[in-house]
Short mmCIF file of N, CA and C in Angstrom, two decimals:
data_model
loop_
_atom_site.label_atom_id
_atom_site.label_comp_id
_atom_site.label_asym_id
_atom_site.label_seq_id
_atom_site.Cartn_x
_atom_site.Cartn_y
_atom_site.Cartn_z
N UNK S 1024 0.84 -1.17 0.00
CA UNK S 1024 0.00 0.00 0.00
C UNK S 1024 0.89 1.24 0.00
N UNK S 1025 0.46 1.94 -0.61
CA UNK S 1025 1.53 3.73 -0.94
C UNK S 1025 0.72 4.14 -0.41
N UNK S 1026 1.44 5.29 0.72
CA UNK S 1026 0.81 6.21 1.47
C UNK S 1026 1.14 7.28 0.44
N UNK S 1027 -0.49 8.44 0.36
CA UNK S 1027 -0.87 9.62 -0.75
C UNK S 1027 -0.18 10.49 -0.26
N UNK S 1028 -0.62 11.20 1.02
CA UNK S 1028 -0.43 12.34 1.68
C UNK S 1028 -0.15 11.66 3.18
N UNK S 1029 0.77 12.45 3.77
CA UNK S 1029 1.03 12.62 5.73
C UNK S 1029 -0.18 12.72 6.36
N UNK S 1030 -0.08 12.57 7.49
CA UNK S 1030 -1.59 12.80 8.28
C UNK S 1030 -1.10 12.64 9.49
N UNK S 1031 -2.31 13.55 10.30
CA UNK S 1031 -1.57 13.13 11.66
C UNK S 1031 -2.85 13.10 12.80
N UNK S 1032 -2.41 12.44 13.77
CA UNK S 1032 -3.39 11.87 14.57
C UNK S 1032 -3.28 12.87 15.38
N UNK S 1033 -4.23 12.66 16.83
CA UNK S 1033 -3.93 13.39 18.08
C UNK S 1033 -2.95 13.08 18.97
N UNK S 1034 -2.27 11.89 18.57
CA UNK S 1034 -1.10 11.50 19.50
C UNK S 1034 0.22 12.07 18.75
N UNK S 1035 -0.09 13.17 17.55
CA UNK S 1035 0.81 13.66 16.79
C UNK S 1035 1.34 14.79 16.94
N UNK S 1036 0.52 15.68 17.88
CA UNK S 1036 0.17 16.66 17.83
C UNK S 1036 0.23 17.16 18.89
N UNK S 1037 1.07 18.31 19.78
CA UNK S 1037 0.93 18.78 21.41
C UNK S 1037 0.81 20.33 21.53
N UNK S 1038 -0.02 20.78 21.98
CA UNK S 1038 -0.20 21.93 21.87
C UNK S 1038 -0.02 22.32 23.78
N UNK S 1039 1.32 23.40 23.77
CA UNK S 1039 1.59 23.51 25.00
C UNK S 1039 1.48 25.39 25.13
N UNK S 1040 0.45 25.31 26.28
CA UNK S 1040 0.16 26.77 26.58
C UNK S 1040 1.40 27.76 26.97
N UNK S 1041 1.00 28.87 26.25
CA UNK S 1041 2.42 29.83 26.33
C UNK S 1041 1.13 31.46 26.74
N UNK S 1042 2.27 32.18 27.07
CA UNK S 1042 1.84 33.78 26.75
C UNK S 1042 1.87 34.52 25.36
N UNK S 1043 1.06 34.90 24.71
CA UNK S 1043 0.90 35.37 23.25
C UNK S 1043 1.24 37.21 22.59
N UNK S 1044 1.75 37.71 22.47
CA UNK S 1044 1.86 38.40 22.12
C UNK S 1044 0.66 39.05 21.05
N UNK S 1045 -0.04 37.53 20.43
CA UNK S 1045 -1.24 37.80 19.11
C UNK S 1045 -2.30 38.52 19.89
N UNK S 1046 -2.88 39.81 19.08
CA UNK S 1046 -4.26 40.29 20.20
C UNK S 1046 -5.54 39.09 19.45
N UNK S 1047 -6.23 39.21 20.36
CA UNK S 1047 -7.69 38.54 19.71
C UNK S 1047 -8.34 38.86 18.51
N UNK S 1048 -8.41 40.21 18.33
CA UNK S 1048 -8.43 40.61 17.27
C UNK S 1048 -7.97 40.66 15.91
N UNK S 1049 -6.62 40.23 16.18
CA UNK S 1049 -5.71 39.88 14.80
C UNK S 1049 -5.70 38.61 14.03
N UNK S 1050 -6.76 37.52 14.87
CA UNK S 1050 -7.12 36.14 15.00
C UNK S 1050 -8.13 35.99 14.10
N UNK S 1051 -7.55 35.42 12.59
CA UNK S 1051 -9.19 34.67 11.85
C UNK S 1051 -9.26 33.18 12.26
N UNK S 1052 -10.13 33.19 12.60
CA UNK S 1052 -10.58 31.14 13.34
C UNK S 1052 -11.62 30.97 12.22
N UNK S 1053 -11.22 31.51 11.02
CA UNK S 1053 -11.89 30.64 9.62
C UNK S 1053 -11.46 29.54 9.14
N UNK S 1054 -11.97 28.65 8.66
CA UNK S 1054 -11.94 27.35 8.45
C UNK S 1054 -11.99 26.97 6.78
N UNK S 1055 -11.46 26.17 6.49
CA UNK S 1055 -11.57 25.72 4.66
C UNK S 1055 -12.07 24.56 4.92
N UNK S 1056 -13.36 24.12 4.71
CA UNK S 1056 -14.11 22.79 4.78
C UNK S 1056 -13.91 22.26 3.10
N UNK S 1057 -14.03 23.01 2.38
CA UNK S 1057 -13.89 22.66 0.63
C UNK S 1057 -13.44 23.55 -0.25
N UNK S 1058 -12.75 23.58 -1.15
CA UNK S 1058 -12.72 24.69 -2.22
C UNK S 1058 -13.46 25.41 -1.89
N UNK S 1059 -15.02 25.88 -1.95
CA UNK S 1059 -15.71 26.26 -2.41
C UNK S 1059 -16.59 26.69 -0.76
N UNK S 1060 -16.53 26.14 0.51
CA UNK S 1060 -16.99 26.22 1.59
C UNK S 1060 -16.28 26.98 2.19
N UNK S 1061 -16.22 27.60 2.82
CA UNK S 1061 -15.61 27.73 4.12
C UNK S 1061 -16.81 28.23 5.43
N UNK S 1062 -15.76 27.89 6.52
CA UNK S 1062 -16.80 28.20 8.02
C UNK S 1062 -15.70 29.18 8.59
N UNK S 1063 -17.15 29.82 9.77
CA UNK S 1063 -16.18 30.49 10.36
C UNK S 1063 -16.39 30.25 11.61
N UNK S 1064 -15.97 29.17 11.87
CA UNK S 1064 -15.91 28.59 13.23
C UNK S 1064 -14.06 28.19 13.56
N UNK S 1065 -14.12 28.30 14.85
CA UNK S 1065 -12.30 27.81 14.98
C UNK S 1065 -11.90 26.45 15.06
N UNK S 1066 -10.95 26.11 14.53
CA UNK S 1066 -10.64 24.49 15.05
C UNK S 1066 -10.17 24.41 16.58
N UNK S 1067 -11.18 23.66 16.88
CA UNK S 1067 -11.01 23.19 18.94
C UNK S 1067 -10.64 21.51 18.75
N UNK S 1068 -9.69 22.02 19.77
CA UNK S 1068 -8.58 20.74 20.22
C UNK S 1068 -9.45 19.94 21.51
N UNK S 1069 -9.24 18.55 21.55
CA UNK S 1069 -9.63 17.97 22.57
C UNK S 1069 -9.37 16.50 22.63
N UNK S 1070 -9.26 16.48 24.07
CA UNK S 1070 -8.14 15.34 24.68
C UNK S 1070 -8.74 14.18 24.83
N UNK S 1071 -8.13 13.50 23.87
CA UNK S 1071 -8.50 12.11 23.38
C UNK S 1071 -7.62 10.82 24.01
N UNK S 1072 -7.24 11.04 24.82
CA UNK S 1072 -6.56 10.05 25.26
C UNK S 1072 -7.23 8.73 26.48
#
């Protein structure tokens, strides 16, 4: 089997809390669901372990 594209799981992935310099405001939490879609909702992380 040939792998197409990378991918990655949640055990791939660590997102470790810091202090941000980014204001809230400067933040698009838009989303690309398809070419042709998009949302404007943010991607939320959650702990699957």
């Amino acid at each position: 089997m040939r792998i197409l594209q990378r991918a990655l799981t949640f055990e791939d992935v660590l997102m470790v809390p810091r202090k941000s310099s980014v204001l809230p405001k400067d933040v698009s939490l838009k989303s690309r669901l398809t070419k042709n879609i998009g949302l404007n909702i943010p991607f939320i992380s959650a702990a699957m372990d």
